[in-house]
């Protein structure tokens, strides 16, 4: 079904209108009434969630705007979790942003507005079925995130991080766009399905296709933050305000996974043998360098940044496992394992950075490992929640991180790459060291900071629910795993 109406884009259109309205309303609000902007932003996300959930329940795949946009089960499920990630981020960030003057002035609501515009870009990326629409969504998201990183104009570290992110991000976008232009020149189409048909025809010069593919994979690797395109991740994660770091490390990972599926699986599956080899190298390097380098970090945000690099290595393993060998019957299972890993990783990341913001206060960032010393004596509840999240990232059962890693490793072993699964487990064991070091610091060291921890009630409730979800999804992983498998199977079948 290919239409030019707006039915498949109801969520995107509503969010665009709602965000523009929130921006106008916020102009007339004083700083004391900025909570109105906060509430309106959460309401907008709630409505978008209802729309995408309704579309997901139909199970239909609908194309619009001459096949430039697609609404299918995978896109709708990822959008629902993107809304959830942004909503939780706003809840965690409200007190933090207020204490640092990020919500002050005549346009103090720009934090919320830019976060919503970044989300809009992610939604377009997730549903993009053309090189053009994917790139437009990518740039909308990126420009909003550049501005968010530099939002604290009086902070030198944030400004430096924004400059690094902007320069390297522009370079990566150039790689991606150059790769797209070469593929367009070779295939004569911007639409992914037509590109796939042209690449499978066997009439095109493989040199041009592979050359374009290399540039495209480089651009995707930057957006995922994997080695050797990872240099921006630790600097930007550390330099950006923690609220913005969470906006960078949360929902955008779901959008990056989506465009990998769109571009590589749906658009360039005939070149799977080539990009599979590239993903293999990127995955192994990311697991090795991410885990080894994280051990040396004393800044918690920087440590979690290198942790992200290693975690994205697992996502790439799942993507790669779907096209290994002759038998393609397990492709949907492998891609759904990667999708499940991405969702559960974002869920755990939300709680980790949320707790860092919970311990921060005006003039104190709580981002050094030493700031968590003796946390169990100051707040046993927060120490327990952080321990749960660290165990999940390390892959300790029964947390959801263990189930996510196991599902990806099963996909890798199903395709006969036992050596790769063993290698991934070894690197995960190395990575467990720096996660468990955080737990040891909280429970066995004496506290250096004795200031009271003051957290808004809504943030405390969401932190508890977030951590409980990490445990519950590890004990009962079936519903989410099945949802990912169903969504991916229907999407690939269409």
Short mmCIF file of C-alpha atoms in Angstrom, two decimals:
data_model
loop_
_atom_site.label_atom_id
_atom_site.label_comp_id
_atom_site.label_asym_id
_atom_site.label_seq_id
_atom_site.Cartn_x
_atom_site.Cartn_y
_atom_site.Cartn_z
CA UNK A 1 0.00 0.00 0.00
CA UNK A 2 1.65 3.22 -1.17
CA UNK A 3 -0.13 6.45 -0.39
CA UNK A 4 0.67 10.11 -0.10
CA UNK A 5 -1.68 10.69 2.85
CA UNK A 6 -0.58 11.33 6.40
CA UNK A 7 -2.10 8.27 8.08
CA UNK A 8 1.19 6.36 8.55
CA UNK A 9 2.82 9.58 9.82
CA UNK A 10 0.26 10.53 12.44
CA UNK A 11 2.79 10.14 15.28
CA UNK A 12 5.43 12.25 13.48
CA UNK A 13 2.95 14.93 12.46
CA UNK A 14 1.49 15.13 15.96
CA UNK A 15 4.93 15.40 17.57
CA UNK A 16 5.97 18.15 15.15
CA UNK A 17 2.83 20.18 15.86
CA UNK A 18 3.00 19.52 19.61
CA UNK A 19 6.69 20.48 19.85
CA UNK A 20 6.11 23.70 17.92
CA UNK A 21 3.17 24.53 20.19
CA UNK A 22 5.23 23.77 23.31
CA UNK A 23 7.96 26.11 22.05
CA UNK A 24 5.46 28.94 21.57
CA UNK A 25 3.76 28.35 24.91
CA UNK A 26 7.09 28.23 26.72
CA UNK A 27 7.98 31.71 25.45
CA UNK A 28 5.26 33.16 27.67
CA UNK A 29 6.14 31.17 30.79
CA UNK A 30 8.29 32.39 33.64
CA UNK A 31 10.94 30.14 35.14
CA UNK A 32 8.67 29.30 38.07
CA UNK A 33 6.05 27.93 35.64
CA UNK A 34 8.44 25.90 33.53
CA UNK A 35 6.86 22.73 34.91
CA UNK A 36 4.06 23.34 32.40
CA UNK A 37 6.52 22.76 29.57
CA UNK A 38 7.68 19.59 31.29
CA UNK A 39 4.14 18.24 31.67
CA UNK A 40 3.17 19.14 28.09
CA UNK A 41 6.28 17.35 26.80
CA UNK A 42 5.38 14.18 28.69
CA UNK A 43 1.78 14.40 27.45
CA UNK A 44 2.99 14.73 23.86
CA UNK A 45 5.16 11.63 24.29
CA UNK A 46 2.20 9.76 25.79
CA UNK A 47 -0.04 10.54 22.82
CA UNK A 48 2.71 9.52 20.37
CA UNK A 49 3.12 6.28 22.28
CA UNK A 50 -0.60 5.53 22.02
CA UNK A 51 -0.56 6.16 18.25
CA UNK A 52 2.49 3.97 17.59
CA UNK A 53 1.22 1.22 19.89
CA UNK A 54 -2.08 1.16 18.01
CA UNK A 55 -0.18 0.90 14.71
CA UNK A 56 1.98 -1.88 16.13
CA UNK A 57 -1.06 -3.88 17.22
CA UNK A 58 -2.42 -3.86 13.67
CA UNK A 59 0.73 -5.63 12.47
CA UNK A 60 0.41 -3.93 9.09
CA UNK A 61 3.19 -2.59 6.88
CA UNK A 62 2.19 0.66 5.16
CA UNK A 63 4.31 2.72 2.76
CA UNK A 64 3.79 6.43 2.18
CA UNK A 65 5.21 9.30 0.13
CA UNK A 66 6.26 7.16 -2.82
CA UNK A 67 7.86 4.53 -0.59
CA UNK A 68 10.06 7.05 1.24
CA UNK A 69 8.40 6.26 4.56
CA UNK A 70 7.31 2.93 6.02
CA UNK A 71 5.23 2.09 9.07
CA UNK A 72 5.83 -1.53 10.05
CA UNK A 73 5.93 -3.57 13.30
CA UNK A 74 9.67 -3.04 13.81
CA UNK A 75 9.46 0.73 13.43
CA UNK A 76 6.43 1.06 15.69
CA UNK A 77 7.93 -1.10 18.45
CA UNK A 78 11.21 0.84 18.37
CA UNK A 79 9.31 4.14 18.41
CA UNK A 80 7.36 3.10 21.51
CA UNK A 81 10.60 2.40 23.37
CA UNK A 82 12.11 5.63 22.03
CA UNK A 83 9.20 7.61 23.53
CA UNK A 84 9.67 5.74 26.81
CA UNK A 85 13.41 6.45 26.83
CA UNK A 86 12.94 10.19 26.20
CA UNK A 87 10.12 10.45 28.77
CA UNK A 88 12.23 8.75 31.45
CA UNK A 89 15.17 10.98 30.52
CA UNK A 90 13.04 14.10 31.01
CA UNK A 91 11.90 12.85 34.42
CA UNK A 92 15.48 12.14 35.50
CA UNK A 93 16.78 15.43 34.07
CA UNK A 94 14.28 17.92 35.43
CA UNK A 95 15.91 18.55 38.82
CA UNK A 96 19.43 18.31 37.38
CA UNK A 97 18.73 20.81 34.58
CA UNK A 98 17.01 23.25 36.94
CA UNK A 99 19.95 23.28 39.36
CA UNK A 100 22.34 24.15 36.51
CA UNK A 101 20.30 26.95 35.03
CA UNK A 102 19.43 24.98 31.89
CA UNK A 103 15.73 25.80 32.34
CA UNK A 104 16.12 29.50 33.06
CA UNK A 105 15.75 32.59 30.88
CA UNK A 106 13.10 33.51 28.35
CA UNK A 107 13.64 30.29 26.35
CA UNK A 108 14.43 27.91 29.18
CA UNK A 109 12.19 25.25 27.71
CA UNK A 110 14.59 24.75 24.83
CA UNK A 111 15.95 21.66 26.62
CA UNK A 112 12.57 19.97 26.27
CA UNK A 113 11.94 21.27 22.76
CA UNK A 114 15.33 20.19 21.43
CA UNK A 115 14.89 16.77 23.03
CA UNK A 116 11.55 16.38 21.24
CA UNK A 117 12.98 17.54 17.91
CA UNK A 118 15.83 15.04 18.30
CA UNK A 119 13.20 12.37 18.92
CA UNK A 120 11.35 13.45 15.78
CA UNK A 121 14.53 12.93 13.79
CA UNK A 122 14.92 9.48 15.33
CA UNK A 123 11.35 8.59 14.33
CA UNK A 124 12.04 9.57 10.71
CA UNK A 125 15.24 7.51 10.77
CA UNK A 126 13.42 4.48 12.15
CA UNK A 127 10.72 4.64 9.43
CA UNK A 128 12.95 5.78 6.57
CA UNK A 129 12.70 3.70 3.41
CA UNK A 130 14.83 5.94 1.24
CA UNK A 131 18.35 7.31 1.42
CA UNK A 132 16.84 10.80 1.41
CA UNK A 133 14.38 10.36 4.29
CA UNK A 134 16.94 8.50 6.43
CA UNK A 135 19.50 11.25 5.94
CA UNK A 136 16.98 14.00 6.70
CA UNK A 137 16.00 12.25 9.93
CA UNK A 138 19.65 11.75 10.85
CA UNK A 139 20.47 15.43 10.39
CA UNK A 140 17.39 16.59 12.31
CA UNK A 141 18.42 14.41 15.23
CA UNK A 142 22.09 15.38 15.02
CA UNK A 143 21.53 19.15 14.86
CA UNK A 144 19.26 19.03 17.90
CA UNK A 145 21.82 16.95 19.82
CA UNK A 146 24.68 19.30 18.88
CA UNK A 147 22.69 22.19 20.37
CA UNK A 148 21.83 20.19 23.48
CA UNK A 149 25.47 19.33 24.19
CA UNK A 150 26.33 23.06 24.00
CA UNK A 151 23.27 24.13 26.01
CA UNK A 152 25.34 25.20 29.03
CA UNK A 153 27.03 28.08 27.24
CA UNK A 154 28.95 29.10 30.37
CA UNK A 155 30.56 25.66 30.72
CA UNK A 156 33.89 25.21 28.93
CA UNK A 157 33.77 21.39 29.03
CA UNK A 158 30.32 21.31 27.46
CA UNK A 159 31.34 23.76 24.74
CA UNK A 160 34.46 21.73 23.94
CA UNK A 161 32.41 18.51 23.80
CA UNK A 162 29.90 20.18 21.47
CA UNK A 163 32.65 21.31 19.10
CA UNK A 164 34.17 17.82 18.97
CA UNK A 165 30.78 16.23 18.45
CA UNK A 166 29.83 18.71 15.72
CA UNK A 167 33.07 18.42 13.74
CA UNK A 168 33.30 14.63 13.93
CA UNK A 169 29.54 14.26 13.42
CA UNK A 170 29.69 16.39 10.28
CA UNK A 171 32.57 14.27 9.00
CA UNK A 172 30.63 11.05 9.65
CA UNK A 173 27.53 12.47 7.97
CA UNK A 174 29.72 13.26 4.99
CA UNK A 175 30.93 9.65 4.87
CA UNK A 176 27.36 8.38 5.01
CA UNK A 177 26.11 10.82 2.39
CA UNK A 178 29.02 10.06 0.07
CA UNK A 179 28.31 6.35 0.35
CA UNK A 180 24.63 6.96 -0.37
CA UNK A 181 25.46 9.10 -3.40
CA UNK A 182 27.72 6.39 -4.83
CA UNK A 183 25.04 3.75 -4.35
CA UNK A 184 22.48 6.06 -5.93
CA UNK A 185 24.77 6.62 -8.88
CA UNK A 186 25.29 2.88 -9.30
CA UNK A 187 21.67 1.76 -8.82
CA UNK A 188 19.76 4.81 -10.07
CA UNK A 189 17.37 4.83 -7.10
CA UNK A 190 17.08 6.27 -3.61
CA UNK A 191 14.43 3.77 -2.52
CA UNK A 192 15.87 0.88 -0.51
CA UNK A 193 13.82 -1.87 -2.11
CA UNK A 194 14.83 -0.71 -5.60
CA UNK A 195 18.46 -0.49 -4.51
CA UNK A 196 18.26 -4.10 -3.27
CA UNK A 197 16.79 -5.26 -6.61
CA UNK A 198 19.48 -3.45 -8.58
CA UNK A 199 22.28 -4.82 -6.40
CA UNK A 200 20.91 -8.36 -6.79
CA UNK A 201 20.58 -8.10 -10.57
CA UNK A 202 24.28 -8.80 -11.14
CA UNK A 203 24.52 -6.18 -13.86
CA UNK A 204 26.23 -3.52 -11.77
CA UNK A 205 29.94 -3.10 -11.21
CA UNK A 206 30.67 -4.59 -7.75
CA UNK A 207 33.60 -2.22 -7.21
CA UNK A 208 31.34 0.85 -7.10
CA UNK A 209 28.82 -0.87 -4.82
CA UNK A 210 31.46 -2.04 -2.35
CA UNK A 211 33.18 1.35 -2.40
CA UNK A 212 29.89 3.07 -1.52
CA UNK A 213 29.19 0.39 1.09
CA UNK A 214 32.50 1.10 2.86
CA UNK A 215 31.66 4.78 3.28
CA UNK A 216 28.13 3.94 4.43
CA UNK A 217 29.33 1.45 7.05
CA UNK A 218 31.83 4.04 8.30
CA UNK A 219 29.02 6.55 8.79
CA UNK A 220 26.85 3.98 10.56
CA UNK A 221 29.76 2.94 12.78
CA UNK A 222 30.16 6.54 13.93
CA UNK A 223 26.48 6.81 14.86
CA UNK A 224 26.73 3.56 16.81
CA UNK A 225 29.98 4.73 18.39
CA UNK A 226 32.03 1.62 17.60
CA UNK A 227 35.77 1.23 17.05
CA UNK A 228 37.56 2.79 15.17
CA UNK A 229 34.93 5.55 14.91
CA UNK A 230 34.51 5.85 18.67
CA UNK A 231 36.82 8.77 19.46
CA UNK A 232 33.92 11.16 20.09
CA UNK A 233 32.04 8.96 22.57
CA UNK A 234 34.10 9.29 25.81
CA UNK A 235 34.84 13.00 25.34
CA UNK A 236 31.24 13.94 24.54
CA UNK A 237 29.75 11.69 27.23
CA UNK A 238 32.04 13.24 29.85
CA UNK A 239 31.85 16.85 28.68
CA UNK A 240 28.11 17.10 28.05
CA UNK A 241 25.74 17.75 30.95
CA UNK A 242 24.64 14.38 32.31
CA UNK A 243 21.04 15.02 31.23
CA UNK A 244 22.23 15.49 27.65
CA UNK A 245 24.57 12.49 27.90
CA UNK A 246 21.52 10.36 28.61
CA UNK A 247 19.71 11.84 25.61
CA UNK A 248 22.77 10.85 23.53
CA UNK A 249 23.16 7.36 24.95
CA UNK A 250 19.49 6.37 25.08
CA UNK A 251 16.95 6.58 22.26
CA UNK A 252 19.50 7.40 19.48
CA UNK A 253 20.90 3.87 19.85
CA UNK A 254 17.51 2.48 18.84
CA UNK A 255 17.43 4.75 15.79
CA UNK A 256 20.99 3.74 14.86
CA UNK A 257 20.00 0.07 15.05
CA UNK A 258 16.96 0.78 12.86
CA UNK A 259 18.94 2.44 10.08
CA UNK A 260 21.42 -0.45 10.14
CA UNK A 261 18.50 -2.78 9.43
CA UNK A 262 17.06 -0.44 6.78
CA UNK A 263 20.29 0.24 4.93
CA UNK A 264 22.20 -3.03 5.30
CA UNK A 265 19.49 -5.68 5.53
CA UNK A 266 16.63 -4.20 3.51
CA UNK A 267 18.71 -2.18 1.05
CA UNK A 268 22.03 -3.99 0.68
CA UNK A 269 21.36 -7.62 1.55
CA UNK A 270 22.88 -8.76 -1.79
CA UNK A 271 26.16 -7.30 -0.47
CA UNK A 272 25.80 -9.11 2.86
CA UNK A 273 29.03 -11.04 2.44
CA UNK A 274 30.94 -7.77 2.23
CA UNK A 275 29.32 -5.85 5.07
CA UNK A 276 29.26 -8.93 7.28
CA UNK A 277 33.06 -8.98 7.21
CA UNK A 278 33.18 -5.28 8.07
CA UNK A 279 30.78 -5.73 11.01
CA UNK A 280 32.85 -8.66 12.28
CA UNK A 281 35.98 -6.50 12.49
CA UNK A 282 34.08 -3.58 14.05
CA UNK A 283 32.43 -5.85 16.63
CA UNK A 284 35.62 -7.58 17.78
CA UNK A 285 37.57 -4.31 17.97
CA UNK A 286 34.76 -2.65 19.92
CA UNK A 287 34.53 -5.51 22.42
CA UNK A 288 38.29 -5.50 22.93
CA UNK A 289 39.09 -1.78 23.07
CA UNK A 290 35.86 -0.81 24.83
CA UNK A 291 36.29 -3.26 27.69
CA UNK A 292 40.06 -2.89 28.13
CA UNK A 293 40.01 0.92 28.05
CA UNK A 294 37.08 1.16 30.47
CA UNK A 295 39.18 -0.52 33.15
CA UNK A 296 41.52 2.49 33.30
CA UNK A 297 38.75 5.07 33.77
CA UNK A 298 38.05 6.80 37.08
CA UNK A 299 35.30 9.04 35.69
CA UNK A 300 32.04 7.08 35.76
CA UNK A 301 30.55 8.80 32.71
CA UNK A 302 33.71 8.11 30.74
CA UNK A 303 33.72 4.51 31.93
CA UNK A 304 30.11 4.08 30.80
CA UNK A 305 31.07 5.63 27.46
CA UNK A 306 33.67 2.93 26.83
CA UNK A 307 31.13 0.43 28.15
CA UNK A 308 28.73 1.66 25.45
CA UNK A 309 31.36 0.97 22.79
CA UNK A 310 31.68 -2.62 24.02
CA UNK A 311 27.91 -3.06 24.30
CA UNK A 312 27.43 -1.88 20.72
CA UNK A 313 29.87 -4.62 19.73
CA UNK A 314 27.24 -7.13 20.84
CA UNK A 315 24.59 -5.35 18.75
CA UNK A 316 26.85 -5.72 15.71
CA UNK A 317 27.34 -9.42 16.46
CA UNK A 318 23.58 -9.93 16.23
CA UNK A 319 23.35 -7.96 12.99
CA UNK A 320 26.21 -9.97 11.52
CA UNK A 321 24.84 -13.35 12.61
CA UNK A 322 21.71 -12.90 10.53
CA UNK A 323 23.52 -13.32 7.23
CA UNK A 324 26.31 -15.78 7.99
CA UNK A 325 26.38 -19.01 5.99
CA UNK A 326 23.95 -20.43 3.48
CA UNK A 327 20.94 -21.04 5.73
CA UNK A 328 19.03 -17.77 6.18
CA UNK A 329 16.17 -19.27 8.21
CA UNK A 330 17.59 -17.89 11.47
CA UNK A 331 18.04 -14.34 10.16
CA UNK A 332 14.94 -12.98 11.91
CA UNK A 333 16.00 -14.58 15.20
CA UNK A 334 19.47 -13.01 14.97
CA UNK A 335 18.16 -9.55 14.10
CA UNK A 336 15.53 -9.75 16.84
CA UNK A 337 18.25 -10.70 19.34
CA UNK A 338 20.18 -7.59 18.32
CA UNK A 339 17.00 -5.51 18.59
CA UNK A 340 16.26 -6.97 22.03
CA UNK A 341 19.83 -6.19 23.11
CA UNK A 342 19.51 -2.59 21.95
CA UNK A 343 16.23 -2.06 23.84
CA UNK A 344 17.42 -3.64 27.08
CA UNK A 345 20.76 -1.81 26.91
CA UNK A 346 18.93 1.53 26.60
CA UNK A 347 16.73 0.57 29.55
CA UNK A 348 19.77 -0.15 31.72
CA UNK A 349 21.59 2.99 30.55
CA UNK A 350 18.62 5.12 31.57
CA UNK A 351 18.84 3.89 35.14
CA UNK A 352 22.64 4.22 35.32
CA UNK A 353 22.76 7.86 34.27
CA UNK A 354 19.56 8.55 36.18
CA UNK A 355 21.30 7.53 39.40
CA UNK A 356 24.31 9.70 38.57
CA UNK A 357 21.94 12.66 38.22
CA UNK A 358 20.13 11.67 41.42
CA UNK A 359 23.37 11.93 43.43
CA UNK A 360 24.39 15.20 41.76
CA UNK A 361 23.48 18.55 43.25
CA UNK A 362 24.14 22.19 42.52
CA UNK A 363 27.91 22.60 42.04
CA UNK A 364 28.56 18.86 42.32
CA UNK A 365 28.34 16.41 39.41
CA UNK A 366 28.81 13.00 41.17
CA UNK A 367 30.47 11.58 38.08
CA UNK A 368 33.76 10.35 39.58
CA UNK A 369 34.01 6.79 40.83
CA UNK A 370 35.16 8.11 44.19
CA UNK A 371 31.87 10.01 44.54
CA UNK A 372 30.11 6.65 44.94
CA UNK A 373 32.28 5.50 47.84
CA UNK A 374 30.20 4.25 50.74
CA UNK A 375 26.90 4.96 48.99
CA UNK A 376 25.34 2.02 50.82
CA UNK A 377 25.84 3.87 54.11
CA UNK A 378 24.31 7.10 52.76
CA UNK A 379 21.44 5.50 50.84
CA UNK A 380 21.09 1.70 50.81
CA UNK A 381 18.24 1.96 48.31
CA UNK A 382 20.24 3.84 45.68
CA UNK A 383 23.26 1.59 46.23
CA UNK A 384 21.03 -1.44 45.62
CA UNK A 385 19.52 0.07 42.47
CA UNK A 386 22.94 0.95 41.07
CA UNK A 387 24.20 -2.55 41.87
CA UNK A 388 21.30 -4.08 39.94
CA UNK A 389 22.10 -1.91 36.91
CA UNK A 390 25.83 -2.68 37.03
CA UNK A 391 25.12 -6.41 37.31
CA UNK A 392 22.86 -6.14 34.28
CA UNK A 393 25.50 -4.36 32.21
CA UNK A 394 28.02 -7.03 33.25
CA UNK A 395 25.63 -9.79 32.17
CA UNK A 396 25.07 -11.34 35.60
CA UNK A 397 21.88 -13.45 35.88
CA UNK A 398 19.02 -12.97 36.53
CA UNK A 399 19.33 -9.41 35.23
CA UNK A 400 18.14 -8.60 31.72
CA UNK A 401 21.70 -8.00 30.52
CA UNK A 402 22.41 -11.72 30.89
CA UNK A 403 19.38 -12.67 28.77
CA UNK A 404 20.31 -10.10 26.13
CA UNK A 405 23.89 -11.34 25.85
CA UNK A 406 22.73 -14.96 25.80
CA UNK A 407 20.27 -14.32 22.96
CA UNK A 408 22.99 -12.72 20.81
CA UNK A 409 25.48 -15.49 21.61
CA UNK A 410 22.89 -18.12 20.69
CA UNK A 411 22.39 -16.40 17.32
CA UNK A 412 26.15 -16.39 16.74
CA UNK A 413 26.53 -20.06 17.69
CA UNK A 414 23.54 -21.08 15.58
CA UNK A 415 25.50 -19.87 12.58
CA UNK A 416 28.50 -22.00 13.49
CA UNK A 417 30.78 -19.26 14.83
CA UNK A 418 31.59 -20.80 18.18
CA UNK A 419 35.00 -19.11 18.27
CA UNK A 420 33.36 -15.69 18.04
CA UNK A 421 30.93 -16.49 20.85
CA UNK A 422 33.81 -17.64 23.08
CA UNK A 423 35.73 -14.46 22.26
CA UNK A 424 32.70 -12.31 23.16
CA UNK A 425 32.30 -14.13 26.49
CA UNK A 426 35.98 -13.61 27.32
CA UNK A 427 35.74 -9.88 26.67
CA UNK A 428 32.54 -9.73 28.74
CA UNK A 429 34.38 -11.34 31.65
CA UNK A 430 37.04 -8.65 31.37
CA UNK A 431 34.30 -6.01 31.27
CA UNK A 432 32.70 -7.43 34.42
CA UNK A 433 35.70 -6.15 36.38
CA UNK A 434 34.93 -2.45 36.02
CA UNK A 435 31.21 -2.94 36.63
CA UNK A 436 31.85 -4.91 39.81
CA UNK A 437 34.39 -2.28 40.86
CA UNK A 438 31.51 0.20 41.10
CA UNK A 439 29.58 -2.24 43.31
CA UNK A 440 32.62 -2.79 45.51
CA UNK A 441 33.13 0.97 45.85
CA UNK A 442 29.54 1.52 46.95
CA UNK A 443 29.33 -1.30 49.48
CA UNK A 444 32.82 -1.72 50.93
CA UNK A 445 34.52 1.71 50.85
CA UNK A 446 34.05 4.47 53.37
CA UNK A 447 32.06 7.48 52.14
CA UNK A 448 33.99 10.66 51.28
CA UNK A 449 30.85 12.75 50.75
CA UNK A 450 28.33 12.98 53.58
CA UNK A 451 25.93 15.50 52.03
CA UNK A 452 22.27 14.44 52.13
CA UNK A 453 20.81 13.03 48.91
CA UNK A 454 17.72 15.01 47.91
CA UNK A 455 15.72 13.57 45.02
CA UNK A 456 12.31 14.52 43.65
CA UNK A 457 9.59 12.01 44.39
CA UNK A 458 8.76 11.31 40.74
CA UNK A 459 12.42 10.63 39.94
CA UNK A 460 12.75 8.17 42.86
CA UNK A 461 9.65 6.27 41.75
CA UNK A 462 10.83 6.03 38.15
CA UNK A 463 14.33 4.93 39.26
CA UNK A 464 12.83 2.10 41.30
CA UNK A 465 10.53 1.07 38.44
CA UNK A 466 13.44 1.23 36.01
CA UNK A 467 15.56 -1.09 38.13
CA UNK A 468 12.64 -3.45 38.76
CA UNK A 469 12.09 -3.65 35.00
CA UNK A 470 15.74 -4.66 34.54
CA UNK A 471 15.20 -7.55 36.97
CA UNK A 472 11.71 -8.49 35.74
CA UNK A 473 12.72 -8.63 32.07
CA UNK A 474 15.64 -10.85 33.04
CA UNK A 475 13.41 -13.29 34.94
CA UNK A 476 10.56 -13.18 32.40
CA UNK A 477 12.20 -12.27 29.07
CA UNK A 478 9.63 -14.06 26.90
CA UNK A 479 7.14 -11.25 26.13
CA UNK A 480 9.72 -8.72 24.94
CA UNK A 481 11.78 -11.35 23.10
CA UNK A 482 8.68 -12.62 21.33
CA UNK A 483 7.60 -9.07 20.49
CA UNK A 484 11.00 -8.37 18.92
CA UNK A 485 10.96 -11.66 17.00
CA UNK A 486 7.41 -11.09 15.76
CA UNK A 487 8.13 -7.50 14.71
CA UNK A 488 11.33 -8.44 12.91
CA UNK A 489 9.75 -11.46 11.17
CA UNK A 490 6.82 -9.39 9.88
CA UNK A 491 9.12 -6.59 8.77
CA UNK A 492 11.45 -8.90 6.86
CA UNK A 493 8.50 -10.76 5.32
CA UNK A 494 7.07 -7.53 3.94
#
